[in-house]
Short mmCIF file of C-alpha atoms and ligand atoms in Angstrom, two decimals:
data_model
loop_
_atom_site.label_atom_id
_atom_site.label_comp_id
_atom_site.label_asym_id
_atom_site.label_seq_id
_atom_site.Cartn_x
_atom_site.Cartn_y
_atom_site.Cartn_z
CA MET O 20 -33.14 24.95 -10.70
CA ALA O 21 -30.34 23.09 -12.85
CA THR O 22 -27.43 23.62 -12.01
CA THR O 23 -24.45 23.34 -14.20
CA PHE O 24 -20.30 23.28 -13.91
CA ASP O 25 -18.25 25.46 -15.00
CA ALA O 26 -16.15 24.26 -18.04
CA PRO O 27 -13.94 23.13 -18.94
CA ARG O 28 -13.01 20.60 -15.56
CA THR O 29 -9.67 19.20 -17.50
CA SER O 30 -6.79 21.96 -18.69
CA ALA O 31 -5.91 21.11 -21.89
CA ARG O 32 -2.32 21.51 -21.48
CA ARG O 33 -1.98 18.96 -19.09
CA GLY O 34 -3.87 16.46 -21.43
CA ASN O 35 -5.16 13.42 -20.13
CA LEU O 36 -2.72 12.61 -17.73
CA GLU O 37 -4.41 13.22 -14.22
CA LYS O 38 -7.19 10.57 -16.14
CA TRP O 39 -4.27 8.02 -16.86
CA GLY O 40 -2.88 8.75 -12.94
CA TRP O 41 -6.82 8.13 -11.83
CA ILE O 42 -7.22 4.73 -14.41
CA TYR O 43 -3.53 3.25 -13.01
CA MET O 44 -4.78 3.98 -8.97
CA ARG O 45 -7.48 0.95 -9.88
CA ALA O 46 -5.93 -1.07 -12.45
CA SER O 47 -2.41 -1.20 -9.98
CA GLY O 48 -5.10 -1.42 -6.75
CA VAL O 49 -6.40 -5.14 -8.64
CA VAL O 50 -3.42 -6.28 -9.12
CA LEU O 51 -1.95 -4.98 -6.32
CA VAL O 52 -3.76 -6.89 -4.08
CA VAL O 53 -2.97 -10.59 -5.30
CA LEU O 54 0.40 -9.47 -5.32
CA ILE O 55 0.56 -8.54 -1.81
CA PHE O 56 -1.73 -10.91 -0.61
CA GLY O 57 0.14 -13.70 -1.92
CA HIS O 58 3.29 -11.90 -0.07
CA LEU O 59 2.28 -12.04 3.02
CA PHE O 60 0.47 -15.53 2.26
CA ILE O 61 3.95 -16.71 1.83
CA ASN O 62 6.58 -14.56 3.89
CA LEU O 63 4.28 -14.22 7.25
CA VAL O 64 1.66 -17.37 7.21
CA ALA O 65 2.62 -20.50 5.37
CA GLY O 66 5.90 -21.87 6.92
CA GLU O 67 7.17 -20.96 10.23
CA GLY O 68 6.05 -17.25 9.86
CA VAL O 69 7.83 -14.30 9.10
CA LYS O 70 10.72 -15.50 11.87
CA GLN O 71 11.71 -17.68 8.74
CA VAL O 72 12.58 -15.24 6.82
CA ASP O 73 16.29 -14.69 6.28
CA PHE O 74 18.90 -14.66 3.63
CA ALA O 75 18.61 -18.17 2.25
CA PHE O 76 14.92 -18.16 2.13
CA ILE O 77 14.91 -15.41 -0.05
CA ALA O 78 17.65 -16.90 -2.08
CA GLY O 79 15.44 -19.88 -2.04
CA LYS O 80 12.54 -17.59 -3.56
CA TRP O 81 14.43 -15.58 -5.45
CA ALA O 82 16.52 -18.73 -7.42
CA SER O 83 13.36 -19.08 -9.54
CA PRO O 84 12.06 -16.10 -12.13
CA PHE O 85 9.01 -17.04 -10.62
CA TRP O 86 9.10 -14.99 -7.74
CA GLN O 87 11.86 -12.33 -9.28
CA VAL O 88 8.74 -11.17 -11.78
CA TRP O 89 6.53 -11.42 -9.11
CA ASP O 90 8.45 -9.22 -7.05
CA GLY O 91 10.21 -6.90 -9.18
CA LEU O 92 5.83 -6.58 -10.57
CA MET O 93 5.38 -5.81 -6.97
CA LEU O 94 7.79 -3.55 -6.66
CA TRP O 95 7.19 -0.76 -9.30
CA LEU O 96 3.42 -1.21 -9.34
CA ALA O 97 3.42 0.44 -5.16
CA LEU O 98 5.84 2.70 -5.31
CA ILE O 99 4.24 4.46 -8.05
CA HIS O 100 1.04 3.71 -7.27
CA GLY O 101 1.72 4.63 -3.80
CA GLY O 102 3.85 7.80 -5.27
CA ASN O 103 1.30 8.63 -7.19
CA GLY O 104 -1.17 8.49 -4.16
CA MET O 105 1.38 11.03 -1.76
CA ARG O 106 1.38 12.90 -4.56
CA THR O 107 -2.56 13.15 -4.61
CA ILE O 108 -2.54 13.80 -0.44
CA THR O 109 0.14 16.92 -1.18
CA ASN O 110 -1.62 18.94 -3.93
CA ASP O 111 -5.10 18.93 -1.26
CA TYR O 112 -2.90 19.12 1.56
CA VAL O 113 -0.04 21.58 0.69
CA SER O 114 -0.94 25.16 -1.22
CA ASN O 115 2.25 27.34 -0.71
CA PRO O 116 3.76 26.42 -4.36
CA THR O 117 7.31 26.58 -3.39
CA ALA O 118 6.71 23.60 -0.51
CA ASN O 119 4.13 21.74 -2.67
CA LYS O 120 6.98 21.28 -5.49
CA LEU O 121 9.59 20.45 -3.44
CA LEU O 122 7.24 17.46 -1.39
CA LYS O 123 6.64 16.11 -4.74
CA GLY O 124 9.94 16.24 -6.07
CA ALA O 125 10.91 14.44 -2.70
CA ILE O 126 8.74 11.84 -3.69
CA LEU O 127 9.53 11.76 -7.04
CA VAL O 128 13.28 10.85 -6.34
CA ALA O 129 12.41 8.78 -3.47
CA VAL O 130 10.13 6.78 -6.11
CA ALA O 131 12.86 6.84 -8.90
CA LEU O 132 15.55 6.16 -6.51
CA LEU O 133 14.13 2.55 -5.29
CA ILE O 134 12.53 1.32 -7.99
CA VAL O 135 16.14 1.49 -9.35
CA LEU O 136 17.47 -0.23 -6.17
CA GLY O 137 14.98 -2.47 -6.18
CA THR O 138 14.96 -3.62 -9.54
CA LEU O 139 18.98 -3.78 -9.71
CA VAL O 140 18.92 -5.68 -6.19
CA ILE O 141 16.42 -8.35 -7.95
CA THR O 142 17.72 -8.47 -11.16
CA THR O 143 21.35 -8.90 -9.96
CA PHE O 144 20.90 -11.14 -6.90
CA ASP O 145 23.41 -14.02 -6.52
CA PRO O 146 21.59 -16.42 -4.06
CA CYS O 147 25.20 -18.31 -2.72
CA PRO O 148 27.29 -15.00 -2.89
CA PRO O 149 30.93 -16.18 -2.31
CA ASN O 150 31.84 -13.42 0.91
CA ALA O 151 29.15 -15.79 2.47
CA ALA O 152 29.57 -16.42 6.50
CA PRO O 153 28.85 -20.24 7.30
CA GLY O 154 26.03 -21.26 7.32
CA THR O 155 24.04 -18.78 6.04
CA LEU O 156 23.17 -19.95 2.27
CA PRO O 157 20.41 -22.30 1.32
CA ASP O 158 21.13 -26.04 1.10
CA PHE O 159 21.61 -25.96 -2.75
CA CYS O 160 24.53 -23.94 -2.73
CA SER O 161 26.62 -26.83 -1.11
CA ALA O 162 26.12 -28.46 -3.80
CA LEU O 163 27.62 -25.70 -6.94
CA THR O 164 31.10 -26.28 -6.80
CA ARG O 165 33.21 -22.68 -6.94
CA MET G 15 -18.03 25.03 -6.71
CA VAL G 16 -21.33 24.11 -6.45
CA SER G 17 -23.54 23.35 -3.20
CA LEU G 18 -25.29 20.49 -3.35
CA LYS G 19 -27.71 22.46 -0.38
CA PRO G 20 -30.14 24.66 -1.70
CA ALA G 21 -29.45 28.06 -0.55
CA PRO G 22 -31.72 29.22 2.43
CA ALA G 23 -33.63 32.52 1.75
CA PRO G 24 -32.10 35.14 3.29
CA GLY G 25 -33.99 36.22 7.49
CA ARG G 26 -35.39 33.10 6.90
CA VAL G 27 -33.94 29.88 7.64
CA PRO G 28 -30.66 30.14 10.40
CA LEU G 29 -27.54 29.14 9.21
CA PRO G 30 -26.15 26.50 10.64
CA LYS G 31 -23.31 27.05 12.76
CA ALA G 32 -21.06 24.09 11.90
CA PRO G 33 -21.09 21.88 8.51
CA ALA G 34 -24.02 20.26 9.18
CA GLY G 35 -27.03 18.41 6.90
CA THR G 36 -24.76 16.36 4.26
CA VAL G 37 -25.20 12.74 3.55
CA TYR G 38 -20.93 12.47 3.56
CA ARG G 39 -19.78 13.85 6.36
CA GLY G 40 -19.36 11.70 9.98
CA HIS G 41 -20.91 8.78 7.85
CA GLU G 42 -19.54 5.72 6.53
CA GLY G 43 -18.14 7.56 3.35
CA MET G 44 -16.03 9.93 5.05
CA TRP G 45 -14.55 7.40 7.81
CA SER G 46 -13.85 4.67 4.67
CA TRP G 47 -12.33 7.86 2.84
CA VAL G 48 -9.93 9.32 5.92
CA LEU G 49 -9.01 5.44 7.08
CA HIS G 50 -8.08 5.01 3.01
CA ARG G 51 -5.73 7.73 3.16
CA ILE G 52 -3.97 7.74 6.80
CA THR G 53 -3.20 3.55 5.94
CA GLY G 54 -2.14 4.53 1.96
CA VAL G 55 0.62 6.81 3.98
CA ALA G 56 1.32 4.47 6.78
CA ILE G 57 2.26 1.94 3.69
CA PHE G 58 4.23 3.94 1.71
CA PHE G 59 6.22 5.03 4.18
CA PHE G 60 7.09 1.89 5.13
CA LEU G 61 7.46 0.86 2.11
CA LEU G 62 10.49 3.09 1.95
CA VAL G 63 12.25 1.43 4.30
CA HIS G 64 11.16 -2.20 3.38
CA VAL G 65 13.30 -2.22 -0.39
CA LEU G 66 16.22 -0.33 1.89
CA ASP G 67 16.30 -3.41 4.10
CA THR G 68 15.45 -6.00 1.27
CA ALA G 69 18.25 -4.18 -0.56
CA LEU G 70 20.91 -5.38 2.19
CA VAL G 71 20.90 -8.83 0.74
CA ARG G 72 23.12 -7.77 -1.72
CA ILE G 73 25.87 -6.64 0.30
CA SER G 74 26.34 -10.13 2.46
CA PRO G 75 24.51 -13.04 3.50
CA GLN G 76 25.08 -11.98 6.85
CA THR G 77 24.61 -8.23 6.80
CA TYR G 78 20.37 -8.83 5.79
CA ASN G 79 20.33 -11.96 8.24
CA GLY G 80 21.75 -9.34 11.47
CA VAL G 81 19.83 -6.44 10.82
CA ILE G 82 16.39 -8.26 9.87
CA ALA G 83 17.63 -10.44 13.23
CA THR G 84 17.12 -7.03 15.27
CA TYR G 85 13.66 -6.89 13.53
CA LYS G 86 12.83 -10.48 14.93
CA ASN G 87 11.04 -9.12 18.45
CA PRO G 88 7.99 -8.99 19.64
CA ILE G 89 7.63 -4.70 19.17
CA MET G 90 8.62 -5.84 15.10
CA GLY G 91 5.82 -8.28 15.87
CA LEU G 92 3.56 -6.04 16.91
CA GLY G 93 4.46 -3.74 14.16
CA GLU G 94 3.92 -5.87 11.54
CA LEU G 95 0.66 -6.74 12.97
CA PHE G 96 -0.36 -3.66 12.75
CA LEU G 97 0.74 -3.29 9.13
CA VAL G 98 -1.11 -5.82 7.74
CA ALA G 99 -3.95 -4.49 9.47
CA ALA G 100 -3.73 -1.31 7.47
CA ILE G 101 -3.10 -3.15 4.40
CA VAL G 102 -5.71 -5.48 4.64
CA PHE G 103 -8.45 -2.54 4.80
CA HIS G 104 -6.75 -0.61 2.26
CA ALA G 105 -6.81 -3.18 -0.11
CA PHE G 106 -10.74 -3.99 0.81
CA ASN G 107 -11.28 -0.47 0.60
CA GLY G 108 -10.24 -0.06 -2.58
CA LEU G 109 -11.76 -2.73 -3.97
CA ARG G 110 -14.70 -0.83 -2.89
CA ILE G 111 -13.50 2.38 -4.79
CA ILE G 112 -13.06 0.81 -7.77
CA LEU G 113 -16.98 -0.92 -7.70
CA ILE G 114 -18.22 2.47 -6.79
CA ASP G 115 -16.35 4.08 -9.35
CA PHE G 116 -16.68 0.88 -12.25
CA TRP G 117 -20.32 -0.84 -11.15
CA SER G 118 -23.05 0.69 -12.70
CA VAL G 119 -25.26 0.42 -9.03
CA GLY G 120 -21.84 1.05 -7.17
CA THR G 121 -22.46 4.26 -5.31
CA ARG G 122 -25.92 3.49 -4.38
CA HIS G 123 -24.46 0.24 -2.78
CA GLN G 124 -21.56 2.27 -1.23
CA ARG G 125 -22.68 2.02 2.58
CA ALA G 126 -23.43 -1.59 2.01
CA MET G 127 -20.15 -2.27 1.05
CA PHE G 128 -18.03 -0.24 3.50
CA TRP G 129 -19.34 -2.51 6.01
CA ILE G 130 -18.48 -5.57 3.73
CA VAL G 131 -14.82 -3.88 3.55
CA ILE G 132 -15.05 -4.21 7.59
CA ALA G 133 -16.42 -7.91 7.82
CA LEU G 134 -13.79 -8.79 5.54
CA TRP G 135 -11.25 -7.11 7.40
CA VAL G 136 -12.39 -8.79 10.53
CA VAL G 137 -12.45 -11.97 8.96
CA THR G 138 -9.12 -12.14 7.33
CA MET G 139 -7.52 -10.04 10.67
CA ALA G 140 -9.32 -13.26 12.47
CA GLY G 141 -7.35 -15.70 10.82
CA PHE G 142 -3.67 -13.55 10.58
CA ALA G 143 -3.49 -12.46 14.12
CA PRO G 144 -2.91 -15.61 15.67
CA ARG G 145 -1.06 -17.04 13.05
CA GLN G 146 1.14 -13.62 13.97
CA LEU G 147 1.23 -13.57 17.42
CA MET G 148 1.86 -17.38 17.94
CA VAL G 149 5.40 -17.24 15.89
CA ILE G 150 6.02 -14.02 18.31
CA ILE G 151 5.47 -15.81 21.14
CA SER G 152 7.60 -18.98 20.40
CA GLU G 153 9.88 -16.40 19.07
CA VAL G 154 10.19 -14.94 22.86
CA ALA G 155 9.93 -18.23 24.18
CA SER G 156 13.17 -19.82 21.83
C1 LIG C 11 -3.30 -3.87 -2.05
C2 LIG C 11 -3.64 -3.06 -3.13
C3 LIG C 11 -4.11 -1.87 -3.29
C4 LIG C 11 -5.06 -1.29 -3.50
C5 LIG C 11 -6.59 -2.58 -3.92
C6 LIG C 11 -5.13 0.36 -3.65
C7 LIG C 11 -6.17 0.95 -4.02
C8 LIG C 11 -6.43 2.13 -4.35
C9 LIG C 11 -7.55 2.92 -4.49
C10 LIG C 11 -8.69 2.74 -5.55
C11 LIG C 11 -6.92 4.40 -4.53
C12 LIG C 11 -7.86 5.99 -4.78
C13 LIG C 11 -6.67 6.79 -5.81
C14 LIG C 11 -8.42 7.48 -6.24
O1 LIG C 11 -8.96 8.03 -5.65
O2 LIG C 11 -7.92 8.68 -7.07
C15 LIG C 11 -5.84 4.60 -3.53
C16 LIG C 11 -5.02 5.90 -3.25
C17 LIG C 11 -3.74 5.66 -2.59
N1 LIG C 11 -3.02 4.14 -2.01
FE1 LIG C 11 -3.55 2.08 -3.09
N2 LIG C 11 -3.92 0.47 -2.93
C18 LIG C 11 -2.99 -0.72 -2.49
C19 LIG C 11 -2.04 -0.78 -2.16
C20 LIG C 11 -1.34 0.78 -1.77
C21 LIG C 11 0.18 0.56 -1.77
C22 LIG C 11 1.17 -0.88 -0.89
C23 LIG C 11 0.33 1.83 -1.40
C24 LIG C 11 1.87 2.29 -0.58
C25 LIG C 11 2.87 2.44 -1.26
C26 LIG C 11 -0.55 2.36 -1.08
C27 LIG C 11 -0.94 3.76 -0.79
C28 LIG C 11 -1.54 4.69 -1.81
C29 LIG C 11 -1.35 5.96 -1.06
C30 LIG C 11 -0.64 6.95 -0.47
C31 LIG C 11 -3.47 6.63 -2.01
C32 LIG C 11 -3.77 8.09 -2.15
C33 LIG C 11 -4.73 8.45 -1.03
C34 LIG C 11 -5.83 8.99 -1.04
O3 LIG C 11 -5.67 10.20 -2.11
O4 LIG C 11 -6.59 9.34 0.12
N3 LIG C 11 -1.74 1.45 -1.80
N4 LIG C 11 -5.42 3.04 -3.57
#
């Protein structure tokens, strides 16, 4: 006996947005493997490991556009990937329409706020800020005259 | 919905008391999905906090260093170890999902690929865990 599926399986009203979400999860996943493994290696494995992480360490990285772009890309891709994954999970478990909408709204707000905040932090970052306490700046700041 | 099992002839075949006899439930396919979901959620919540704590660099170097210093204890060090374990699984299993979807014989090898994911996870963690423990111990000792 042949089995048939009810057609159509995608609603015309929503267009192909779900398909693009599906593709996005996979495309961003491949890029994130490289970005996240590189991030973990540089910050936690190389050098002195996690205890090396402080303001001077970050300033050293973000003084270079290379790491600004790396971290910015990671921020956008990971938050949208994670947010879309959380949306899927919400749809799977939260059948009450009001709770479903509220939770997905909260996910959207959190993701959007953190993308804006993170992008501003990376793009407006000053590795040698004037309000720094002594001894917190990377070595190259002493070469600057303010 | 379409059931993959043929409907039992009424009165002839006893109906199972619990869902059983599928190739999915209770096997590698199901457990990889459970782990992928749990690790995905854990990483997401960590990421929310991680962006916020990193944003402190914009307030002042000493604010950031102060908060990061409270992270530098063995409990947090172990937390990081678990987090890395979760990310490494999610990453390798994510690649497995992509191969299942796009590689022409991917579905046929999903079970073997699950064990390859576990093997890669063990190798990666065998590299990372000693490194992280060394850092934690040297942090305690200093
Ligand atoms: C390291 C590289 C990563 C890869 C290769 C990867 C890959 C994937 C793939 C292929 C899916 C399945 C999507 C689907 O079934 O349609 C997925 C789901 C998911 N990912 Fe990732 N991901 C990565 C990183 C992340 C990060 C950083 C987060 C958190 C911010 C995250 C959170 C999630 C969540 C919450 C789901 C939904 C799980 C579910 O529906 O059961 N992933 N990931």
